[in-house]
Every structure is written in C-alpha cells, then in structure tokens.
Short mmCIF file of C-alpha atoms and ligand atoms in Angstrom, two decimals:
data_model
loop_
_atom_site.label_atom_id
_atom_site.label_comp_id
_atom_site.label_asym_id
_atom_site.label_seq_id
_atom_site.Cartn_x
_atom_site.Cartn_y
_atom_site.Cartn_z
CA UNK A 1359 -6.45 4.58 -27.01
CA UNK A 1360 -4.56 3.36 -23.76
CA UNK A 1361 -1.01 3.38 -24.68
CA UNK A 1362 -0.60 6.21 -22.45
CA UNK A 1363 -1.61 6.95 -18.47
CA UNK A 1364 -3.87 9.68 -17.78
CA UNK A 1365 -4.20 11.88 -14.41
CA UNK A 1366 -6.88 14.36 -14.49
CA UNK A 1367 -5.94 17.13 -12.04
CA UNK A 1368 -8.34 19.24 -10.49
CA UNK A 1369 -7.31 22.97 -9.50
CA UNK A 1370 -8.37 23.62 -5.74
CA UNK A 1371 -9.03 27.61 -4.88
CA UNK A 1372 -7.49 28.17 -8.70
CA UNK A 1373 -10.61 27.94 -10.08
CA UNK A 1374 -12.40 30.30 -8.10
CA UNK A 1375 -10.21 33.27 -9.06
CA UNK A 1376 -13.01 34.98 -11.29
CA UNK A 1377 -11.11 37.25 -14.07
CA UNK A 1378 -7.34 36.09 -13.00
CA UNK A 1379 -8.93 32.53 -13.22
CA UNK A 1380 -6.42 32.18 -16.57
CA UNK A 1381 -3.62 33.22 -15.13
CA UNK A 1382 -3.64 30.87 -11.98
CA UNK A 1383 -4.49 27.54 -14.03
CA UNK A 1384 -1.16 28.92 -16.49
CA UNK A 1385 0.79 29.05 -13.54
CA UNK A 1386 -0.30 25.59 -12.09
CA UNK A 1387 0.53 24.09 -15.50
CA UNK A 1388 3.80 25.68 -15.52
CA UNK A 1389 4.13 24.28 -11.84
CA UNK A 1390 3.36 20.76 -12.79
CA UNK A 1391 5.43 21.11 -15.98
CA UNK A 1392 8.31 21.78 -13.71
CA UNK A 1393 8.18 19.22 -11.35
CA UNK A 1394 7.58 16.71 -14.08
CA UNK A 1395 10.44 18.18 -16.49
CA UNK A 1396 12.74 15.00 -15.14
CA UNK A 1397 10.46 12.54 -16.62
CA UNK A 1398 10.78 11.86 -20.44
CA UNK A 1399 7.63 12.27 -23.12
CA UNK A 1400 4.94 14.19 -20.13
CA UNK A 1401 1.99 16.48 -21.83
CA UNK A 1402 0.17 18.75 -19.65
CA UNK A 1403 -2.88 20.52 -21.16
CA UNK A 1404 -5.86 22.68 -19.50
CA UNK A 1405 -8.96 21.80 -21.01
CA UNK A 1406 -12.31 22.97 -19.64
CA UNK A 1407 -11.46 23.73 -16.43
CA UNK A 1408 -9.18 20.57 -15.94
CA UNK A 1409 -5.55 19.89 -16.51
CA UNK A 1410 -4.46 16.61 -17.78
CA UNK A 1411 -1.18 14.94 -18.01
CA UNK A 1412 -0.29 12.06 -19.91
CA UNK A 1413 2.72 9.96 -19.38
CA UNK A 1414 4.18 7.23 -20.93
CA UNK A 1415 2.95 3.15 -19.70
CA UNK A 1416 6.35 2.40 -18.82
CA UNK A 1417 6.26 5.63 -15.83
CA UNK A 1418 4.88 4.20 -12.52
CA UNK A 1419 1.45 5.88 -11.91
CA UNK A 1420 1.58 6.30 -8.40
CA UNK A 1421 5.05 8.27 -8.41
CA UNK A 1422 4.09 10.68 -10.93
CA UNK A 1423 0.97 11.46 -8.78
CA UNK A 1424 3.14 11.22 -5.57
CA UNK A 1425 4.83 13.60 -7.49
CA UNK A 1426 1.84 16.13 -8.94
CA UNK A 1427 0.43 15.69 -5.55
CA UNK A 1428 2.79 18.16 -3.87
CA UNK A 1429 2.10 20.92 -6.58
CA UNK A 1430 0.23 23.77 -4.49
CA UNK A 1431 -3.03 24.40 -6.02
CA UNK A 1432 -3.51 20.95 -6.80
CA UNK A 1433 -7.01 20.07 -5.20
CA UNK A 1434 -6.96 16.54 -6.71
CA UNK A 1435 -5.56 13.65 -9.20
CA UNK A 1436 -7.16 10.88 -10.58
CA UNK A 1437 -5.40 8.66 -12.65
CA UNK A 1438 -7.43 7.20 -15.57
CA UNK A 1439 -7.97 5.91 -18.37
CA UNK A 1440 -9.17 7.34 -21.66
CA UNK A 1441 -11.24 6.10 -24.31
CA UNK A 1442 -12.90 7.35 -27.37
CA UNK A 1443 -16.72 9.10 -26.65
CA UNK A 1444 -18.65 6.09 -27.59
CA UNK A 1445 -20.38 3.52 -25.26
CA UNK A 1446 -18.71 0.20 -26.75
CA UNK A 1447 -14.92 2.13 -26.39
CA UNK A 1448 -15.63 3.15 -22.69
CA UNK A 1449 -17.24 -0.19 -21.80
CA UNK A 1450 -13.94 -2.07 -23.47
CA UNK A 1451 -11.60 0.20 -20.86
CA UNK A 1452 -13.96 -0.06 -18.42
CA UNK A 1453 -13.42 -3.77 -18.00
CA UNK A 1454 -10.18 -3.00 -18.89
CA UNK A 1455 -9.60 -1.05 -15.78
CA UNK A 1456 -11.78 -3.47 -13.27
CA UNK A 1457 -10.12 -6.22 -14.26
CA UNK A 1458 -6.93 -4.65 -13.21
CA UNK A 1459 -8.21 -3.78 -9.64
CA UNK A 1460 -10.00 -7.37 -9.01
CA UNK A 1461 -5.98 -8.43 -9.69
CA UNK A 1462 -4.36 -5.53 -7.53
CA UNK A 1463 -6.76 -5.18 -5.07
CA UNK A 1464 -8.88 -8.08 -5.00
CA UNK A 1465 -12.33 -5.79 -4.99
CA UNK A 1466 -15.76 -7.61 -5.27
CA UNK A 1467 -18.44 -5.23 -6.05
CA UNK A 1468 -18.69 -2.09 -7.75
CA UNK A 1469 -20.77 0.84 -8.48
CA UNK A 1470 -20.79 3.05 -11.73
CA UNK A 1471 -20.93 6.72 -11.63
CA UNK A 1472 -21.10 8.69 -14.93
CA UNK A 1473 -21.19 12.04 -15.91
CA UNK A 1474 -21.98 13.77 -19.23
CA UNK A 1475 -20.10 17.00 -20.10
CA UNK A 1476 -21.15 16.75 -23.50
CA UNK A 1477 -24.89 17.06 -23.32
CA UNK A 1478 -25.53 16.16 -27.06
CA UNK A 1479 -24.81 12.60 -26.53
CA UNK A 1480 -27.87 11.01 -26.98
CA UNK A 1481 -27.94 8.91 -23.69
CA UNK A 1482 -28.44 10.41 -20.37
CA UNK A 1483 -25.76 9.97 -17.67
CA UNK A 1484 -28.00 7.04 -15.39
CA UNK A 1485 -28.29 4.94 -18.09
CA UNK A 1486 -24.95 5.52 -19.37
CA UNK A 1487 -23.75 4.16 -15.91
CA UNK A 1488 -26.60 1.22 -16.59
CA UNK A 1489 -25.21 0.15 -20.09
CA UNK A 1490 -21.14 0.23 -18.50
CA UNK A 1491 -22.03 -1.31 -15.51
CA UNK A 1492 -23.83 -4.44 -17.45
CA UNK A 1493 -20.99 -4.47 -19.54
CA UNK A 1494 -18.60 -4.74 -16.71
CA UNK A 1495 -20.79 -7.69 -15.27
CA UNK A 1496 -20.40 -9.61 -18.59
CA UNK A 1497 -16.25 -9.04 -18.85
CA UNK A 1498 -15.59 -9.55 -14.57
CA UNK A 1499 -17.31 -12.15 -13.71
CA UNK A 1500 -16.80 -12.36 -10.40
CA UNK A 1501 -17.67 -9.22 -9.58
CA UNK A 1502 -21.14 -7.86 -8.21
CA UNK A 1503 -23.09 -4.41 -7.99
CA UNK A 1504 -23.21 -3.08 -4.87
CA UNK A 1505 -25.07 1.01 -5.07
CA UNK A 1506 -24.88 1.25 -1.32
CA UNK A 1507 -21.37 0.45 -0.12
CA UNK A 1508 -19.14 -1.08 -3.45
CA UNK A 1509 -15.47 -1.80 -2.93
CA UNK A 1510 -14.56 0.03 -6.41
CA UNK A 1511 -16.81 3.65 -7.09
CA UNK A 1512 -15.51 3.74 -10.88
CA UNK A 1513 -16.32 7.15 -12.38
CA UNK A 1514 -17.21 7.82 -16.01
CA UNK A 1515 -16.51 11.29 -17.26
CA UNK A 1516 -18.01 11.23 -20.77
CA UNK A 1517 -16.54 14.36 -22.75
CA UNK A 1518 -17.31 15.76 -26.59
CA UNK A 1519 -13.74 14.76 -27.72
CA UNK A 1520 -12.58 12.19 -25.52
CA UNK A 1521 -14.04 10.32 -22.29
CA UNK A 1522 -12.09 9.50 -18.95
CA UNK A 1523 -12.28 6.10 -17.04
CA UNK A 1524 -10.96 6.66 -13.35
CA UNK A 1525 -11.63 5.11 -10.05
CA UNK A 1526 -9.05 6.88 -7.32
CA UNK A 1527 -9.40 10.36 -6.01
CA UNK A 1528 -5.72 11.38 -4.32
CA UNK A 1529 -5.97 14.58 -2.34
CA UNK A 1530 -3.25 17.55 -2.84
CA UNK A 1531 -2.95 20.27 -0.63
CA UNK A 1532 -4.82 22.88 -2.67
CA UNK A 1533 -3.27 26.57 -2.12
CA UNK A 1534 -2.29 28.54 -4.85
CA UNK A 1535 0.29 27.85 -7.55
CA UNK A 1536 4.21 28.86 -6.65
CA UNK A 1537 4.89 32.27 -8.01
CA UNK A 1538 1.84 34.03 -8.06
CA UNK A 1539 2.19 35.36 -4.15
CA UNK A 1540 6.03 37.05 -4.42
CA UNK A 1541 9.15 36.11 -2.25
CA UNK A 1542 9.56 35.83 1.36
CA UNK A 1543 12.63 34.76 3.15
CA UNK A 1544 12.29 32.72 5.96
CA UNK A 1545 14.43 32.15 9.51
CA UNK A 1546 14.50 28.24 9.63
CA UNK A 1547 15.78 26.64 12.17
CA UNK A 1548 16.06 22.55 13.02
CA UNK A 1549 12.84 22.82 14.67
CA UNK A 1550 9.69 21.33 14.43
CA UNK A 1551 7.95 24.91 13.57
CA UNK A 1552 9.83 27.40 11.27
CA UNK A 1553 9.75 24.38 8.08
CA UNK A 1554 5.79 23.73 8.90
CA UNK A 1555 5.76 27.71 8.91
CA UNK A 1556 7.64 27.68 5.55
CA UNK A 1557 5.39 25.23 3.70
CA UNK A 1558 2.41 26.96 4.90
CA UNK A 1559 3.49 30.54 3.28
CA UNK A 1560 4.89 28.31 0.00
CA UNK A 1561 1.53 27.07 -0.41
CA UNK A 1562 0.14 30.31 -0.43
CA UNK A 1563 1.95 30.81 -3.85
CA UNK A 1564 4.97 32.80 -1.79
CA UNK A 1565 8.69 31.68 -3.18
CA UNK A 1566 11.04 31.23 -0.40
CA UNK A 1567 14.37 31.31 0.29
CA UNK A 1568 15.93 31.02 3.83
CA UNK A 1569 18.26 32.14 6.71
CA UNK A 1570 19.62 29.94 9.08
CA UNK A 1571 22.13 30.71 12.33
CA UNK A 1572 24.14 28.44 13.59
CA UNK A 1573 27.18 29.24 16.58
CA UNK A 1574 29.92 26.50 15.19
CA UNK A 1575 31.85 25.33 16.80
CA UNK A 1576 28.81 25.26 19.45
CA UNK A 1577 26.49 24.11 17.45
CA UNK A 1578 27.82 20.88 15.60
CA UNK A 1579 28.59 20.05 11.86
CA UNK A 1580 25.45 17.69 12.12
CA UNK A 1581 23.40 20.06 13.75
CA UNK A 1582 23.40 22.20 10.36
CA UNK A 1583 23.61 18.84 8.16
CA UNK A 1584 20.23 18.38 9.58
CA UNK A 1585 18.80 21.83 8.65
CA UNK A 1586 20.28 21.26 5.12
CA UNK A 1587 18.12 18.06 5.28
CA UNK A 1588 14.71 19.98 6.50
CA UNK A 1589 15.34 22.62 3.98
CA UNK A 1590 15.46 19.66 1.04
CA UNK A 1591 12.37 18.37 2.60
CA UNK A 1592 10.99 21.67 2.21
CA UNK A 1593 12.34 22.28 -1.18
CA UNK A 1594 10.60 18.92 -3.04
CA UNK A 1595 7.25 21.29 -2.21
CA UNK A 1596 8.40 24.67 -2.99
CA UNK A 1597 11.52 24.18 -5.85
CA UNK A 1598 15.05 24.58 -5.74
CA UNK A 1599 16.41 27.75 -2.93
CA UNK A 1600 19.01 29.15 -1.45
CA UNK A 1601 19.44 29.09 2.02
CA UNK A 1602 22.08 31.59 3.49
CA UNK A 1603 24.05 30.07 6.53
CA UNK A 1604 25.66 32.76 9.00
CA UNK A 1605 27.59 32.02 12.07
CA UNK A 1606 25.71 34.10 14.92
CA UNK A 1607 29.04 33.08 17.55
CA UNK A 1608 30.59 36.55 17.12
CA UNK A 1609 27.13 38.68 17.96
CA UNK A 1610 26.35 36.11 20.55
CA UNK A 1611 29.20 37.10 22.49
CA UNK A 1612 29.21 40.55 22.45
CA UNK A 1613 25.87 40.14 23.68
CA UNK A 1614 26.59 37.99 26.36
CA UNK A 1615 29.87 40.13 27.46
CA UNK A 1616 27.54 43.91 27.16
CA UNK A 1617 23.98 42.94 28.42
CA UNK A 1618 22.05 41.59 30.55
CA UNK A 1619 21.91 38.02 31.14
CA UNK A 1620 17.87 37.31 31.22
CA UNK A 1621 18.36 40.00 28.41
CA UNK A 1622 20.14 37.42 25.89
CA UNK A 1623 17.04 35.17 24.22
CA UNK A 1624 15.26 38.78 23.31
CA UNK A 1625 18.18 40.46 21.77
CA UNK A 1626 19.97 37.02 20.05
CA UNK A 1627 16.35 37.20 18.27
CA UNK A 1628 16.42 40.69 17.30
CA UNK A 1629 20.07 40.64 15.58
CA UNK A 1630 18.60 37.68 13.83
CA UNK A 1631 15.39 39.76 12.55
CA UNK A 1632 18.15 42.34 11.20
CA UNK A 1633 20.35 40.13 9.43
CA UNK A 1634 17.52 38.14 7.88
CA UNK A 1635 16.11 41.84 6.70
CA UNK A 1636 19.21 42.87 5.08
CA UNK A 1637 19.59 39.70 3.73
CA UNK A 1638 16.23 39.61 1.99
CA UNK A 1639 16.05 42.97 0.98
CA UNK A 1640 19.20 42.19 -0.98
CA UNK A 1641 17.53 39.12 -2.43
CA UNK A 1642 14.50 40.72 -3.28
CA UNK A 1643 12.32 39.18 -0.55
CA UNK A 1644 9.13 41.57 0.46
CA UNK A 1645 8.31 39.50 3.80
CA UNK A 1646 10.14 37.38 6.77
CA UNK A 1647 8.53 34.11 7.80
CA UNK A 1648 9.11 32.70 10.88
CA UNK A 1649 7.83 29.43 12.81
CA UNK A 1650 6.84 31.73 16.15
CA UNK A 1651 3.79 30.82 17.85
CA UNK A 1652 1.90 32.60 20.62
CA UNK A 1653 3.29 31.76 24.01
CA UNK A 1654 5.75 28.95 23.35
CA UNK A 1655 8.39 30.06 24.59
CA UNK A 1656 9.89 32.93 26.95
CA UNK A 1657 10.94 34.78 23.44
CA UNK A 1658 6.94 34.13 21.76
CA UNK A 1659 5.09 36.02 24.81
CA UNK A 1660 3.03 39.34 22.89
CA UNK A 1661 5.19 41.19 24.69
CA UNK A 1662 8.71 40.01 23.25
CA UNK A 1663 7.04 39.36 19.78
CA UNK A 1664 6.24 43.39 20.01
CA UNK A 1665 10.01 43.87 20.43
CA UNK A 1666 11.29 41.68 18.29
CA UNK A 1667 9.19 43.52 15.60
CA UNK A 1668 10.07 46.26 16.61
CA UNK A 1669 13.66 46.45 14.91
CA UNK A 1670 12.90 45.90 11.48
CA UNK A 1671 10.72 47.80 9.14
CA UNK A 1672 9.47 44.50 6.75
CA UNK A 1673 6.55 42.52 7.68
CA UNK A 1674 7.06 39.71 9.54
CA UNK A 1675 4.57 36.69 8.76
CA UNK A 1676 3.95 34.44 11.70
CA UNK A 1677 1.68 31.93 9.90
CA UNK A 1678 1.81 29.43 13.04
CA UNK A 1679 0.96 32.24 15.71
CA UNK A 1680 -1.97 30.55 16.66
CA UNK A 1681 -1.74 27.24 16.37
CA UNK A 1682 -1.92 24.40 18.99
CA UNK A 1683 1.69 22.62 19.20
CA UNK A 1684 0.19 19.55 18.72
CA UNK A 1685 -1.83 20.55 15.44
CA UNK A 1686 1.72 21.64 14.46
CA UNK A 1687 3.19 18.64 14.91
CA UNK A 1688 0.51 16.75 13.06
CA UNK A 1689 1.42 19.17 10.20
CA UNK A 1690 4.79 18.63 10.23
CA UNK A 1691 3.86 14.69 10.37
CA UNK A 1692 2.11 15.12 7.64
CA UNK A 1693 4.77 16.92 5.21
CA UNK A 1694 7.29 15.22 6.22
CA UNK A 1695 9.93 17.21 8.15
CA UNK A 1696 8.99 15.85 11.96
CA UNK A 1697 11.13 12.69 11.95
CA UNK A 1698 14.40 14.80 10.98
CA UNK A 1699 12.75 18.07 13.39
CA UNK A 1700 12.88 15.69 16.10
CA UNK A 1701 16.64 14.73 15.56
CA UNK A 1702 18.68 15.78 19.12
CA UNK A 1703 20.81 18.18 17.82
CA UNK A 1704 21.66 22.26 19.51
CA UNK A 1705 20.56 25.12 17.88
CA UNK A 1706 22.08 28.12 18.57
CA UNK A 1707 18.90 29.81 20.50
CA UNK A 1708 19.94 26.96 23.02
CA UNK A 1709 23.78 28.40 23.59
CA UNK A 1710 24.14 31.08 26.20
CA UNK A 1711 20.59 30.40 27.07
CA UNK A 1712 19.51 32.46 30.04
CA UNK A 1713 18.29 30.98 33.60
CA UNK A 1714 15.27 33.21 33.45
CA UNK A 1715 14.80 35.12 30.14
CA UNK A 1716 12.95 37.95 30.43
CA UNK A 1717 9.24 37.31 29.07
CA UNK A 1718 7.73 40.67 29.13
CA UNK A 1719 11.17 42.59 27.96
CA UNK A 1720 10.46 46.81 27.62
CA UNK A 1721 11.35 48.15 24.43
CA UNK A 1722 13.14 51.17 26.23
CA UNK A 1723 15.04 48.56 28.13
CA UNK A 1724 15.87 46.45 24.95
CA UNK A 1725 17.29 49.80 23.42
CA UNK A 1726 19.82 50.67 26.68
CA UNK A 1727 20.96 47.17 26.12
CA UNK A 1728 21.45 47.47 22.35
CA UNK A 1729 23.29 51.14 22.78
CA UNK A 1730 26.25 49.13 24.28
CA UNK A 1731 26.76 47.77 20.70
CA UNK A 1732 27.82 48.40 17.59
CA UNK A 1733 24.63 46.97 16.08
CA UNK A 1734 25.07 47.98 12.44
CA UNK A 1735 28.71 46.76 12.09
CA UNK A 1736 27.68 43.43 13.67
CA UNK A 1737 24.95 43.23 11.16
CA UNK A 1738 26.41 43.95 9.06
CA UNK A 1739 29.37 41.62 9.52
CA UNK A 1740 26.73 38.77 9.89
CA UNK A 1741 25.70 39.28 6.44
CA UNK A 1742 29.11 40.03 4.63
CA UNK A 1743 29.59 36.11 6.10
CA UNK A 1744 27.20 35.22 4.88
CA UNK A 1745 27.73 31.36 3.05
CA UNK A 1746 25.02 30.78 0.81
CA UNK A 1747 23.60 27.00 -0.05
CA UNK A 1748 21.75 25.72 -2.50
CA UNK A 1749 18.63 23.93 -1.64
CA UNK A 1750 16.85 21.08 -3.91
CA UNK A 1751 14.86 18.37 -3.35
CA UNK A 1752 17.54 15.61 -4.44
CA UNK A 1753 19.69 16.79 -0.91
P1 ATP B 388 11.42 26.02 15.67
O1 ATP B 388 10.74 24.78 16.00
O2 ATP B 388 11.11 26.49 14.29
O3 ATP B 388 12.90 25.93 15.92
P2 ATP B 388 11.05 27.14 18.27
O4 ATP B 388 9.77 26.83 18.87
O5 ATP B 388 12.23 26.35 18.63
O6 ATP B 388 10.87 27.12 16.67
P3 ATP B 388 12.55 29.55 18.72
O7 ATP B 388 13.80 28.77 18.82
O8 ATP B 388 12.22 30.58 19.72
O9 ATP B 388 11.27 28.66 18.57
O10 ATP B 388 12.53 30.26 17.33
C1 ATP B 388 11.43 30.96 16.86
C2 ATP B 388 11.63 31.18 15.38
O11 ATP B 388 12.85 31.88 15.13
C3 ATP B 388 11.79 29.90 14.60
O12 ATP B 388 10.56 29.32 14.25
C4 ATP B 388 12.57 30.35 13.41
O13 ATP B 388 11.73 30.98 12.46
C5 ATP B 388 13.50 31.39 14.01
N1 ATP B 388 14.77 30.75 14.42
C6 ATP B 388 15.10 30.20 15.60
N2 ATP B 388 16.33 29.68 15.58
C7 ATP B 388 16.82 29.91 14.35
C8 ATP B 388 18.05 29.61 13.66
N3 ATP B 388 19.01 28.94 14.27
N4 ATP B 388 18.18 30.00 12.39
C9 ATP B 388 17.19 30.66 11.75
N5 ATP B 388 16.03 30.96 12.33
C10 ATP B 388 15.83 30.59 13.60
MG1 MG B 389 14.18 26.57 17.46
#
C-alpha cells in the first residue's frame, strides 16, 4: 500500500465558503495541479473535505510540500502514509513510519493520536491509539510513550476506504485559491513594500500582473535586473505574469523643467497612477495595488495619498496602509523578497528627488502644475513604450 507518498492538504478559509464551498476546493485543486504539472505521475483528489496528492517514492517529500506549501488557500500538508482500514495494516506502517524518524531524527518517545471518520469501525478511536501504540512498542524498541511531552505526536486518521499515517503538520499561508478574486495590476518597484503588497492581494485569490518605471540610463541595467528578480520571487506564489517596463526619463523631465521643484515626488507619482491605469485597463485589470503605507514617506502623508488618487478613476488597493515597517519587513523576510529588496540599487522615485517635497500638496495646486503639460500625450507615450516581460518563477 506504500509504493506511493501521500500529503493530505487541508483547505484554510476554503472550507468555510458555505454554498461556493465546491467551487473554491475545484479551484485549489486546479491550483495545486498547476504548480505540480512539472512533476511526472502526481494525483490530486478532494475527498471529504480534504485534498490528497500522491506522488511517486522516487519525488523528494519535502520539495513537493515546499512546493504545495505556497498554494494560497492551503491551510496545511501533512505528508503520510496510507494503509488499508484495518488495525494489523495501520500498525505494519505505523512502525513503518517510526522507524524511519528514530533513523532521521533520532526521536525517543512518542504519543498516538487517532481519529475515526468512519464511525462503523468497531473500535473506538482511544483504543485504536492503545492497540497502534503497543504495536509500535513491540516493532521500535527503543522507543518509549511519553502522553505529556513525546518527541514524535503520530496521528492516525482511520477512514471507510483507506486510513492515513502522518506525523508533520507544515503550515501554508491559507488565503483563497488564485483566480477566484479577478486581476489587479500592481506598481512594483525594487522595494521592500510594493512585492509584500503584491503577495498579500495574490493571496487573496487576485491575479496580478505588474508595472514597473525605471529612468535608464539613471537608473542602472542592474537596478531593473533586480526587479525582474523580485517579480520571479513573486511569481513562484502567484504563477507566471507579465510585467510591463516603461522608461519614466521623458515625463520626469518635463516635470522637472515645468513645475515646481518640492512639486516633483507628488506629480512623478501621479503620471505613474495614469500609466499603470491605462495599462491595466488594457489588460483587463479591475484594481491597482501598490506597496504605500501611511506616513512613510513625504509622498504617503493622507494628504498626498488623496491626490495621488485623485487622477485616476480605478480603485487603488493599498493593502500595506497600515502596517508597521517593521511587521513589513518581517513579511517580506518571510516570503522571501527582503534579501534582493535590500540590494543598493536607484529607483527612479530617487532621481530628481526634491530637497523638501511637499507633504501636504493641494489638489488645486497639483492641477496648475499639471496644466503646464501635455499630460495625455505623455501618458500616453509612456504606455505606447511600453516593453512588456514575462515573469515566472524559474527567472
Ligand atoms: P517600495 O518599498 O515598494 O519601493 P517605498 O516605500 O519605496 O515602496 P515609494 O517609492 O514612495 O515607497 O513608492 C510607493 C509605491 O509606489 C510603491 O510601493 C510602488 O507600489 C509604487 N512605486 C514606486 N516606485 C515605483 C517604480 N519604480 N515602479 C513601479 N511602481 C513604483
Ligand atoms: Mg520605492
């Protein structure tokens, strides 16, 4: 009954979606499906409120749930073991699987929890974990029962059809399945925030695709190499995207030459709200993201965020707004896109940066500034440049 690893996944928020409850497990196992497609001979089934995937022996267990693991909607994996619904079979894997943690792990005492699904079978879940736990004793030796604090909890999850042997718990990030929240199109920058901002609306169930400025030949080749590289990091959570590229230089200047200086930051921002607008109305995109967040910087006072909403007409989700920097961090630590966030390279908010940006600009102000230019031809100019990337996690 072993030839073949097991992970049971368990669906986070999924399964508390009443009516649409099919539809969001359909979508997770599509989701998982996906992300396994590389991998050769993977079966993913729901099956009373649990999806389970088997894989092949020769596929290393802790890479395919490395790899289920970032599947939003996934609240859990356990890989385990499976053996036929009678006491001798689950006793045999039992041993089976302690044996393999006394070698890999070197644990000394134990504990055996079981569960009955199927409550025809004629022995009650305590004594089920009695008779398995004695029968562990007699095939590990060395190993002891310890109910208070055991090195190895090994759960028994005794089904009609088929039972489950499993010992590990791996957390996911929960959320809801890709696909089942629409399309958003987000500004990302090499930052620390707009990628943590990203993630966070991805595991909502929102695709994404993204923008990103850069003002070459001020900003270097590496600089954008490195947003390439965040957007990959991005992309192993949230699938393959494209990521359009635009050189801001041109609208930049004109700003620069036409307005004010401590003017620059707020209007630089709101050509970029434009462009990423038209952009994503053209690809379908009902929402911008971006990684703002509530009195950062000069440009993130309420005052400038007012204005810089003020130009365009699609809702702008600001899913950091009100987070601590430090809890941001931590989340970015924790996906994986700090250590290349924190890479010393200019972005092109930092060229033509003002002395002392205006922090509580006036729209009326903002708009004398802006009737100096030819807004829609630069806009549209930005996104006729457009040069458009594709993301995927293998970047
Ligand atoms: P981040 O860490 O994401 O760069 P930040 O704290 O540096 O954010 P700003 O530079 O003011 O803040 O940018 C605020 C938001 O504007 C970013 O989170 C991002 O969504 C967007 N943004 C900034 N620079 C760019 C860029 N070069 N390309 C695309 N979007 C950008
Ligand atoms: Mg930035």
């Amino acid at each position: 009954m072993n030839e073949r690893n097991i992970f049971i996944v368990r669906c986070g928020e999924v399964a508390l979606k009443g009516l649409n409850k099919p539809y969001f497990e359909r979508m997770l196992v599509e989701r998982i499906k996906r992300v396994l497609k590389k991998y050769d001979g993977i079966e993913v089934k729901r099956h009373e409120g649990l999806i389970y995937v088997r894989a092949e022996k020769n596929l290393d267990p802790d890479e395919i749930t490395g790899v289920i693991s970032k599947v939003f909607g996934v609240a859990s994996i356990s890989p385990a073991l499976e053996a036929e619904s009678n006491l001798d079979a689950i006793g045999e894997t039992a041993v089976s699987m302690m044996l393999d943690l006394i070698e890999k792990k070197g644990i000394k005492t134990f504990k055996v929890e079981a569960k009955r699904a199927d409550k025809n079978f004629p022995v009650k879940s305590p004594e089920i974990g009695r008779i398995i736990g004695a029968k562990i004793l007699i095939g590990c030796k060395v190993l002891k029962v310890d109910v208070h604090n055991p090195d190895c909890l090994l759960h028994v999850d005794l089904r009609h059809d088929v039972s489950y042997v499993y010992e590990q718990k791996i957390s996911g990030f929960g959320g809801l399945p890709l696909g089942t929240n629409g399309r958003g199109m987000v500004l990302l920058s090499g930052g620390i925030d707009s990628p943590v901002a990203a993630w966070m609306m991805a595991k909502r169930g929102m695709m994404i695709e993204a923008v990103h400025f850069h003002s070459y030949p001020y900003t270097s080749e590496r600089a954008q190499e490195k947003v390439e590289e965040l957007a990959g990091i991005v992309s192993s959570y949230c699938g393959r995207f494209k990521m359009h590229v635009i050189n801001l230089l041109p609208v930049q200047e004109k700003i620069v030459e036409n307005c004010p200086e401590e003017e620059t930051t707020i209007l630089v921002r709101r050509f970029m709200m434009r462009i990423a607008e038209k952009i994503a109305e053209k690809r379908d995109c009902m929402m911008l993201i971006t990684g703002e967040n509530l009195g950062q910087v000069a440009s993130q006072t309420a005052e400038a965020l007012v204005v810089t909403d003020a130009c365009v007409k699609m809702p702008v989700m600001r899913p950091l707004i009100a987070m601590d920097k430090v809890d941001i961090m931590e989340k970015a630590k924790e996906i994986g896109t700090f250590e290349t966030s924190i890479l010393p390279y200019e972005d092109c908010c930092t060229v033509f940066l003002p002395k002392h940006p205006a922090t509580k600009p006036k729209l009326e102000r903002i708009l004398e500034s802006e009737s100096r230019l030819d807004v829609e031809a630069l806009v549209a100019a930005a996104v006729e440049s457009a040069e458009v990337i594709n993301i995927s996690p293998e970047l």
